[in-house]
Amino acid sequence: MIADNLRLVKERIERKCAEVKRNPAEIKLIAVSKNFGVESVKEVFNQGIVDFGENRAQELDSKFSQLGNKITWHFIGGLQRNKVRFVVNSADYIHSVDSLMLATEINKRAASLNKVQKILLEIKTSFEDSKAGLTDYSEIKDLADYCKEFKNTDLIGLMTIAPFTDDVSLVRKSFSHLRKLRERLNADNLNIKELSMGMTSDFEIAIEEGATMLRIGSAIFGERDYSKSWKETL
Ligand SMILES: *Cc1c(COP(=O)(O)O)cnc(C)c1O
């Protein structure tokens, strides 16, 4: 089942890339394994996927200790300061940096592990109050400058979650906003490469708008069962 799902997702990515004349090799597929157990992760890993995304510090920590660093782990969830050390210990990428406080703590913890932590800034590109992320350009620019100065963080990209809506134009707007923001920051001498955008419901639009990292969960693993705690899945 999972192997078939994954094959379909890859086909859809390739088809869309061909359509908009992009090279699929420049798009990283991150399999979002939250709420699925290590057996499911192994199944996808055995199909050749090495990038996995998690949104809870403890869940990542647990899967990391069972599966280790043959997997490239992406932390994509809201991050509290007191969990930063666990996440820096296990994640290759942290996509959800949205404050100087968090960036400072990540830099400090990475330094203590002799590591340069790859990070992305989370940007709020929709008008939904429930979404996290930065909105104000000068705030984003200041934070990006700090992250470039820090010795133990490497700011490689921007991340966003599009609004949950059937209105394709709003989704597209959210993604194109992220792309334009990268252009503006890069014109201001920041060298930001990655755009982490696109999930199960909207990844084809994200590819059209320039995504370089797709975070796809349910299209690969199936529907998540939120009636079960993630702890029961491990
Ligand atoms: C869960 C999650 C995803 C994947 O969602 P699907 O709709 O299952 O593809 C992507 N990004 C973030 C930040 C998530 O929390």
PDB file of C-alpha atoms and ligand atoms in Angstrom:
ATOM      1  CA  MET A   1       0.000   0.000   0.000  1.00  0.00           C
ATOM      2  CA  ILE A   2       2.617   2.526   1.104  1.00  0.00           C
ATOM      3  CA  ALA A   3       4.879   1.582  -1.816  1.00  0.00           C
ATOM      4  CA  ASP A   4       2.012   2.169  -4.253  1.00  0.00           C
ATOM      5  CA  ASN A   5       1.142   5.483  -2.649  1.00  0.00           C
ATOM      6  CA  LEU A   6       4.726   6.598  -2.862  1.00  0.00           C
ATOM      7  CA  ARG A   7       5.016   5.595  -6.490  1.00  0.00           C
ATOM      8  CA  LEU A   8       1.887   7.610  -7.291  1.00  0.00           C
ATOM      9  CA  VAL A   9       3.209  10.666  -5.476  1.00  0.00           C
ATOM     10  CA  LYS A  10       6.513  10.449  -7.344  1.00  0.00           C
ATOM     11  CA  GLU A  11       4.670  10.102 -10.639  1.00  0.00           C
ATOM     12  CA  ARG A  12       2.585  13.172  -9.886  1.00  0.00           C
ATOM     13  CA  ILE A  13       5.715  15.155  -9.012  1.00  0.00           C
ATOM     14  CA  GLU A  14       7.428  14.058 -12.208  1.00  0.00           C
ATOM     15  CA  ARG A  15       4.401  14.831 -14.344  1.00  0.00           C
ATOM     16  CA  LYS A  16       4.036  18.295 -12.874  1.00  0.00           C
ATOM     17  CA  CYS A  17       7.770  18.972 -13.267  1.00  0.00           C
ATOM     18  CA  ALA A  18       7.623  17.956 -16.918  1.00  0.00           C
ATOM     19  CA  GLU A  19       4.635  20.220 -17.418  1.00  0.00           C
ATOM     20  CA  VAL A  20       6.301  23.298 -15.927  1.00  0.00           C
ATOM     21  CA  LYS A  21       9.787  22.380 -17.164  1.00  0.00           C
ATOM     22  CA  ARG A  22      11.422  21.868 -13.816  1.00  0.00           C
ATOM     23  CA  ASN A  23      14.010  19.253 -12.959  1.00  0.00           C
ATOM     24  CA  PRO A  24      12.551  16.822 -10.374  1.00  0.00           C
ATOM     25  CA  ALA A  25      16.064  16.329  -8.998  1.00  0.00           C
ATOM     26  CA  GLU A  26      15.956  19.849  -7.583  1.00  0.00           C
ATOM     27  CA  ILE A  27      12.886  19.041  -5.481  1.00  0.00           C
ATOM     28  CA  LYS A  28      13.356  17.164  -2.223  1.00  0.00           C
ATOM     29  CA  LEU A  29      10.484  14.935  -1.176  1.00  0.00           C
ATOM     30  CA  ILE A  30      10.113  14.860   2.602  1.00  0.00           C
ATOM     31  CA  ALA A  31       7.881  12.030   3.818  1.00  0.00           C
ATOM     32  CA  VAL A  32       5.987  13.387   6.833  1.00  0.00           C
ATOM     33  CA  SER A  33       5.798  10.414   9.187  1.00  0.00           C
ATOM     34  CA  LYS A  34       4.138  12.027  12.215  1.00  0.00           C
ATOM     35  CA  ASN A  35       1.641   9.709  13.903  1.00  0.00           C
ATOM     36  CA  PHE A  36       3.065   6.719  12.022  1.00  0.00           C
ATOM     37  CA  GLY A  37       5.340   4.176  13.621  1.00  0.00           C
ATOM     38  CA  VAL A  38       8.904   3.184  12.847  1.00  0.00           C
ATOM     39  CA  GLU A  39       7.745   0.219  10.758  1.00  0.00           C
ATOM     40  CA  SER A  40       6.007   2.580   8.344  1.00  0.00           C
ATOM     41  CA  VAL A  41       9.097   4.775   8.241  1.00  0.00           C
ATOM     42  CA  LYS A  42      11.239   1.748   7.395  1.00  0.00           C
ATOM     43  CA  GLU A  43       8.850   0.765   4.631  1.00  0.00           C
ATOM     44  CA  VAL A  44       9.199   4.149   2.970  1.00  0.00           C
ATOM     45  CA  PHE A  45      12.946   4.242   3.613  1.00  0.00           C
ATOM     46  CA  ASN A  46      13.270   0.881   1.856  1.00  0.00           C
ATOM     47  CA  GLN A  47      11.688   2.472  -1.197  1.00  0.00           C
ATOM     48  CA  GLY A  48      14.596   4.885  -1.381  1.00  0.00           C
ATOM     49  CA  ILE A  49      13.283   7.901   0.541  1.00  0.00           C
ATOM     50  CA  VAL A  50      15.792   9.286   3.066  1.00  0.00           C
ATOM     51  CA  ASP A  51      14.114  12.544   4.149  1.00  0.00           C
ATOM     52  CA  PHE A  52      11.449  12.318   6.857  1.00  0.00           C
ATOM     53  CA  GLY A  53       9.489  15.040   8.637  1.00  0.00           C
ATOM     54  CA  GLU A  54       8.230  15.125  12.220  1.00  0.00           C
ATOM     55  CA  ASN A  55       6.359  17.816  14.094  1.00  0.00           C
ATOM     56  CA  ARG A  56       6.762  16.785  17.743  1.00  0.00           C
ATOM     57  CA  ALA A  57      10.077  16.898  19.562  1.00  0.00           C
ATOM     58  CA  GLN A  58       9.474  13.761  21.601  1.00  0.00           C
ATOM     59  CA  GLU A  59       8.216  11.759  18.658  1.00  0.00           C
ATOM     60  CA  LEU A  60      11.249  12.770  16.600  1.00  0.00           C
ATOM     61  CA  ASP A  61      13.546  11.963  19.501  1.00  0.00           C
ATOM     62  CA  SER A  62      12.029   8.524  19.860  1.00  0.00           C
ATOM     63  CA  LYS A  63      12.193   7.674  16.144  1.00  0.00           C
ATOM     64  CA  PHE A  64      15.706   9.066  15.926  1.00  0.00           C
ATOM     65  CA  SER A  65      16.875   6.822  18.742  1.00  0.00           C
ATOM     66  CA  GLN A  66      15.334   3.800  17.043  1.00  0.00           C
ATOM     67  CA  LEU A  67      16.297   4.556  13.450  1.00  0.00           C
ATOM     68  CA  GLY A  68      19.285   6.819  13.875  1.00  0.00           C
ATOM     69  CA  ASN A  69      21.055   9.025  11.455  1.00  0.00           C
ATOM     70  CA  LYS A  70      20.823   7.020   8.285  1.00  0.00           C
ATOM     71  CA  ILE A  71      17.654   9.066   7.935  1.00  0.00           C
ATOM     72  CA  THR A  72      17.715  12.797   7.238  1.00  0.00           C
ATOM     73  CA  TRP A  73      15.280  14.230   9.781  1.00  0.00           C
ATOM     74  CA  HIS A  74      13.314  17.418   9.252  1.00  0.00           C
ATOM     75  CA  PHE A  75      11.598  19.080  12.183  1.00  0.00           C
ATOM     76  CA  ILE A  76       8.520  20.882  10.852  1.00  0.00           C
ATOM     77  CA  GLY A  77       6.398  21.613  13.935  1.00  0.00           C
ATOM     78  CA  GLY A  78       6.026  24.346  16.497  1.00  0.00           C
ATOM     79  CA  LEU A  79       9.092  24.372  18.720  1.00  0.00           C
ATOM     80  CA  GLN A  80       9.332  25.387  22.361  1.00  0.00           C
ATOM     81  CA  ARG A  81      12.597  26.588  23.747  1.00  0.00           C
ATOM     82  CA  ASN A  82      12.858  23.775  26.293  1.00  0.00           C
ATOM     83  CA  LYS A  83      12.657  21.174  23.511  1.00  0.00           C
ATOM     84  CA  VAL A  84      15.313  22.763  21.322  1.00  0.00           C
ATOM     85  CA  ARG A  85      18.164  20.609  22.612  1.00  0.00           C
ATOM     86  CA  PHE A  86      16.377  17.361  21.701  1.00  0.00           C
ATOM     87  CA  VAL A  87      15.560  18.625  18.249  1.00  0.00           C
ATOM     88  CA  VAL A  88      19.058  19.977  17.549  1.00  0.00           C
ATOM     89  CA  ASN A  89      20.412  16.613  18.599  1.00  0.00           C
ATOM     90  CA  SER A  90      18.338  14.705  16.061  1.00  0.00           C
ATOM     91  CA  ALA A  91      17.169  17.007  13.250  1.00  0.00           C
ATOM     92  CA  ASP A  92      19.232  17.777  10.179  1.00  0.00           C
ATOM     93  CA  TYR A  93      16.846  20.595   9.282  1.00  0.00           C
ATOM     94  CA  ILE A  94      14.543  22.731  11.442  1.00  0.00           C
ATOM     95  CA  HIS A  95      11.835  24.322   9.267  1.00  0.00           C
ATOM     96  CA  SER A  96       9.927  26.201  11.934  1.00  0.00           C
ATOM     97  CA  VAL A  97      12.155  29.004  13.210  1.00  0.00           C
ATOM     98  CA  ASP A  98       9.989  32.036  13.844  1.00  0.00           C
ATOM     99  CA  SER A  99      11.686  34.100  16.536  1.00  0.00           C
ATOM    100  CA  LEU A 100      15.074  35.422  17.539  1.00  0.00           C
ATOM    101  CA  MET A 101      14.657  33.705  20.888  1.00  0.00           C
ATOM    102  CA  LEU A 102      14.344  30.340  19.149  1.00  0.00           C
ATOM    103  CA  ALA A 103      17.197  31.003  16.712  1.00  0.00           C
ATOM    104  CA  THR A 104      19.456  32.059  19.564  1.00  0.00           C
ATOM    105  CA  GLU A 105      18.684  28.922  21.522  1.00  0.00           C
ATOM    106  CA  ILE A 106      19.225  26.721  18.448  1.00  0.00           C
ATOM    107  CA  ASN A 107      22.581  28.396  17.805  1.00  0.00           C
ATOM    108  CA  LYS A 108      23.610  27.855  21.421  1.00  0.00           C
ATOM    109  CA  ARG A 109      22.608  24.180  21.484  1.00  0.00           C
ATOM    110  CA  ALA A 110      24.191  23.522  18.095  1.00  0.00           C
ATOM    111  CA  ALA A 111      27.437  25.091  19.315  1.00  0.00           C
ATOM    112  CA  SER A 112      27.494  22.772  22.314  1.00  0.00           C
ATOM    113  CA  LEU A 113      27.199  19.795  19.919  1.00  0.00           C
ATOM    114  CA  ASN A 114      29.806  21.205  17.536  1.00  0.00           C
ATOM    115  CA  LYS A 115      27.179  21.240  14.851  1.00  0.00           C
ATOM    116  CA  VAL A 116      25.980  23.730  12.260  1.00  0.00           C
ATOM    117  CA  GLN A 117      22.206  23.457  12.310  1.00  0.00           C
ATOM    118  CA  LYS A 118      20.414  23.966   9.000  1.00  0.00           C
ATOM    119  CA  ILE A 119      17.311  26.096   9.530  1.00  0.00           C
ATOM    120  CA  LEU A 120      14.420  27.639   7.637  1.00  0.00           C
ATOM    121  CA  LEU A 121      12.282  30.577   8.711  1.00  0.00           C
ATOM    122  CA  GLU A 122       8.585  29.871   9.016  1.00  0.00           C
ATOM    123  CA  ILE A 123       6.547  32.520   7.255  1.00  0.00           C
ATOM    124  CA  LYS A 124       2.852  33.094   7.669  1.00  0.00           C
ATOM    125  CA  THR A 125       1.451  33.586   4.182  1.00  0.00           C
ATOM    126  CA  SER A 126      -2.232  33.114   4.905  1.00  0.00           C
ATOM    127  CA  PHE A 127      -4.737  35.065   6.929  1.00  0.00           C
ATOM    128  CA  GLU A 128      -5.671  32.163   9.171  1.00  0.00           C
ATOM    129  CA  ASP A 129      -5.051  33.088  12.788  1.00  0.00           C
ATOM    130  CA  SER A 130      -4.205  29.513  13.660  1.00  0.00           C
ATOM    131  CA  LYS A 131      -1.057  29.512  11.544  1.00  0.00           C
ATOM    132  CA  ALA A 132       2.332  30.289  13.027  1.00  0.00           C
ATOM    133  CA  GLY A 133       5.067  32.277  11.386  1.00  0.00           C
ATOM    134  CA  LEU A 134       6.504  35.676  10.639  1.00  0.00           C
ATOM    135  CA  THR A 135       4.741  38.273   8.512  1.00  0.00           C
ATOM    136  CA  ASP A 136       6.533  41.597   8.758  1.00  0.00           C
ATOM    137  CA  TYR A 137       9.350  42.085   6.212  1.00  0.00           C
ATOM    138  CA  SER A 138      11.693  44.056   8.443  1.00  0.00           C
ATOM    139  CA  GLU A 139      11.272  41.489  11.199  1.00  0.00           C
ATOM    140  CA  ILE A 140      12.006  38.658   8.756  1.00  0.00           C
ATOM    141  CA  LYS A 141      15.034  40.492   7.359  1.00  0.00           C
ATOM    142  CA  ASP A 142      16.417  41.218  10.842  1.00  0.00           C
ATOM    143  CA  LEU A 143      15.993  37.612  11.930  1.00  0.00           C
ATOM    144  CA  ALA A 144      17.599  36.363   8.705  1.00  0.00           C
ATOM    145  CA  ASP A 145      20.575  38.685   9.301  1.00  0.00           C
ATOM    146  CA  TYR A 146      21.003  37.347  12.828  1.00  0.00           C
ATOM    147  CA  CYS A 147      20.821  33.760  11.597  1.00  0.00           C
ATOM    148  CA  LYS A 148      23.509  34.463   9.005  1.00  0.00           C
ATOM    149  CA  GLU A 149      25.726  35.957  11.723  1.00  0.00           C
ATOM    150  CA  PHE A 150      25.339  33.035  14.085  1.00  0.00           C
ATOM    151  CA  LYS A 151      28.212  30.596  13.694  1.00  0.00           C
ATOM    152  CA  ASN A 152      26.178  27.490  14.374  1.00  0.00           C
ATOM    153  CA  THR A 153      23.087  28.089  12.270  1.00  0.00           C
ATOM    154  CA  ASP A 154      22.921  27.901   8.497  1.00  0.00           C
ATOM    155  CA  LEU A 155      19.855  29.670   7.134  1.00  0.00           C
ATOM    156  CA  ILE A 156      19.013  27.774   3.971  1.00  0.00           C
ATOM    157  CA  GLY A 157      15.364  28.503   3.302  1.00  0.00           C
ATOM    158  CA  LEU A 158      11.831  29.663   4.008  1.00  0.00           C
ATOM    159  CA  MET A 159       8.869  27.513   4.944  1.00  0.00           C
ATOM    160  CA  THR A 160       5.143  28.095   4.808  1.00  0.00           C
ATOM    161  CA  ILE A 161       1.820  26.312   5.165  1.00  0.00           C
ATOM    162  CA  ALA A 162      -0.859  27.416   2.718  1.00  0.00           C
ATOM    163  CA  PRO A 163      -4.396  28.100   3.959  1.00  0.00           C
ATOM    164  CA  PHE A 164      -6.747  25.123   4.145  1.00  0.00           C
ATOM    165  CA  THR A 165      -9.171  26.096   1.437  1.00  0.00           C
ATOM    166  CA  ASP A 166     -10.551  24.857  -1.866  1.00  0.00           C
ATOM    167  CA  ASP A 167      -9.780  28.257  -3.332  1.00  0.00           C
ATOM    168  CA  VAL A 168      -6.747  27.457  -5.466  1.00  0.00           C
ATOM    169  CA  SER A 169      -5.984  31.114  -6.054  1.00  0.00           C
ATOM    170  CA  LEU A 170      -5.470  31.701  -2.319  1.00  0.00           C
ATOM    171  CA  VAL A 171      -3.159  28.696  -2.071  1.00  0.00           C
ATOM    172  CA  ARG A 172      -1.168  29.884  -5.071  1.00  0.00           C
ATOM    173  CA  LYS A 173      -0.940  33.376  -3.630  1.00  0.00           C
ATOM    174  CA  SER A 174       0.487  32.002  -0.430  1.00  0.00           C
ATOM    175  CA  PHE A 175       3.207  30.068  -2.289  1.00  0.00           C
ATOM    176  CA  SER A 176       4.069  32.878  -4.691  1.00  0.00           C
ATOM    177  CA  HIS A 177       4.346  35.201  -1.719  1.00  0.00           C
ATOM    178  CA  LEU A 178       7.014  32.923  -0.246  1.00  0.00           C
ATOM    179  CA  ARG A 179       8.917  32.847  -3.541  1.00  0.00           C
ATOM    180  CA  LYS A 180       8.829  36.636  -3.856  1.00  0.00           C
ATOM    181  CA  LEU A 181       9.973  36.974  -0.273  1.00  0.00           C
ATOM    182  CA  ARG A 182      13.018  34.842  -1.045  1.00  0.00           C
ATOM    183  CA  GLU A 183      13.765  37.067  -4.055  1.00  0.00           C
ATOM    184  CA  ARG A 184      13.502  40.173  -1.939  1.00  0.00           C
ATOM    185  CA  LEU A 185      15.746  38.790   0.791  1.00  0.00           C
ATOM    186  CA  ASN A 186      18.287  37.624  -1.761  1.00  0.00           C
ATOM    187  CA  ALA A 187      18.278  41.090  -3.341  1.00  0.00           C
ATOM    188  CA  ASP A 188      19.129  42.256   0.189  1.00  0.00           C
ATOM    189  CA  ASN A 189      22.239  40.049   0.105  1.00  0.00           C
ATOM    190  CA  LEU A 190      20.887  36.988   1.811  1.00  0.00           C
ATOM    191  CA  ASN A 191      21.643  33.801   0.033  1.00  0.00           C
ATOM    192  CA  ILE A 192      18.511  31.734   0.593  1.00  0.00           C
ATOM    193  CA  LYS A 193      17.911  28.762  -1.627  1.00  0.00           C
ATOM    194  CA  GLU A 194      15.111  26.541  -0.374  1.00  0.00           C
ATOM    195  CA  LEU A 195      11.337  26.988  -0.422  1.00  0.00           C
ATOM    196  CA  SER A 196       9.673  24.404   1.819  1.00  0.00           C
ATOM    197  CA  MET A 197       6.035  24.435   0.703  1.00  0.00           C
ATOM    198  CA  GLY A 198       3.414  22.018  -0.528  1.00  0.00           C
ATOM    199  CA  MET A 199       1.603  19.193   1.304  1.00  0.00           C
ATOM    200  CA  THR A 200      -0.729  16.403   0.213  1.00  0.00           C
ATOM    201  CA  SER A 201      -3.543  18.709  -0.852  1.00  0.00           C
ATOM    202  CA  ASP A 202      -1.501  21.336  -2.654  1.00  0.00           C
ATOM    203  CA  PHE A 203       1.967  20.100  -3.660  1.00  0.00           C
ATOM    204  CA  GLU A 204       1.365  20.415  -7.388  1.00  0.00           C
ATOM    205  CA  ILE A 205       0.587  24.119  -7.015  1.00  0.00           C
ATOM    206  CA  ALA A 206       3.700  24.435  -4.852  1.00  0.00           C
ATOM    207  CA  ILE A 207       5.823  22.887  -7.617  1.00  0.00           C
ATOM    208  CA  GLU A 208       4.386  25.389 -10.081  1.00  0.00           C
ATOM    209  CA  GLU A 209       5.331  28.198  -7.715  1.00  0.00           C
ATOM    210  CA  GLY A 210       8.911  27.042  -7.199  1.00  0.00           C
ATOM    211  CA  ALA A 211       8.930  24.700  -4.191  1.00  0.00           C
ATOM    212  CA  THR A 212      12.254  22.951  -3.578  1.00  0.00           C
ATOM    213  CA  MET A 213      11.082  20.897  -0.586  1.00  0.00           C
ATOM    214  CA  LEU A 214       7.686  19.162  -0.430  1.00  0.00           C
ATOM    215  CA  ARG A 215       6.361  17.941   2.918  1.00  0.00           C
ATOM    216  CA  ILE A 216       3.970  15.106   2.127  1.00  0.00           C
ATOM    217  CA  GLY A 217       2.328  12.901   4.730  1.00  0.00           C
ATOM    218  CA  SER A 218      -1.072  11.345   4.120  1.00  0.00           C
ATOM    219  CA  ALA A 219      -0.631  10.841   0.357  1.00  0.00           C
ATOM    220  CA  ILE A 220       2.212   8.463   1.278  1.00  0.00           C
ATOM    221  CA  PHE A 221       1.306   6.967   4.654  1.00  0.00           C
ATOM    222  CA  GLY A 222      -2.485   7.160   4.459  1.00  0.00           C
ATOM    223  CA  GLU A 223      -4.840   9.087   6.712  1.00  0.00           C
ATOM    224  CA  ARG A 224      -3.488   9.829  10.173  1.00  0.00           C
ATOM    225  CA  ASP A 225      -5.452   8.383  13.061  1.00  0.00           C
ATOM    226  CA  TYR A 226      -5.596  11.168  15.627  1.00  0.00           C
ATOM    227  CA  SER A 227      -7.693   9.098  18.001  1.00  0.00           C
ATOM    228  CA  LYS A 228      -4.472   7.253  18.802  1.00  0.00           C
ATOM    229  CA  SER A 229      -1.601   8.936  20.573  1.00  0.00           C
ATOM    230  CA  TRP A 230       1.642   8.848  18.592  1.00  0.00           C
ATOM    231  CA  LYS A 231       3.109   6.898  21.509  1.00  0.00           C
ATOM    232  CA  GLU A 232       0.877   3.956  20.649  1.00  0.00           C
ATOM    233  CA  THR A 233       2.246   3.876  17.114  1.00  0.00           C
ATOM    234  CA  LEU A 234       5.885   3.432  18.075  1.00  0.00           C
TER     235      LEU A 234
HETATM  236  C1  LIG B   1       1.482  17.184   8.822  1.00  0.00           C
HETATM  237  C2  LIG B   1       2.251  18.212   8.102  1.00  0.00           C
HETATM  238  C3  LIG B   1       2.518  18.091   6.722  1.00  0.00           C
HETATM  239  C4  LIG B   1       2.004  16.944   5.872  1.00  0.00           C
HETATM  240  O1  LIG B   1       0.620  16.999   5.765  1.00  0.00           O
HETATM  241  P1  LIG B   1      -0.206  16.072   4.745  1.00  0.00           P
HETATM  242  O2  LIG B   1      -1.410  16.846   4.460  1.00  0.00           O
HETATM  243  O3  LIG B   1      -0.467  14.794   5.465  1.00  0.00           O
HETATM  244  O4  LIG B   1       0.648  15.875   3.537  1.00  0.00           O
HETATM  245  C5  LIG B   1       3.281  19.072   6.122  1.00  0.00           C
HETATM  246  N1  LIG B   1       3.762  20.133   6.819  1.00  0.00           N
HETATM  247  C6  LIG B   1       3.516  20.289   8.136  1.00  0.00           C
HETATM  248  C7  LIG B   1       4.080  21.479   8.839  1.00  0.00           C
HETATM  249  C8  LIG B   1       2.770  19.347   8.811  1.00  0.00           C
HETATM  250  O5  LIG B   1       2.533  19.504  10.126  1.00  0.00           O
END
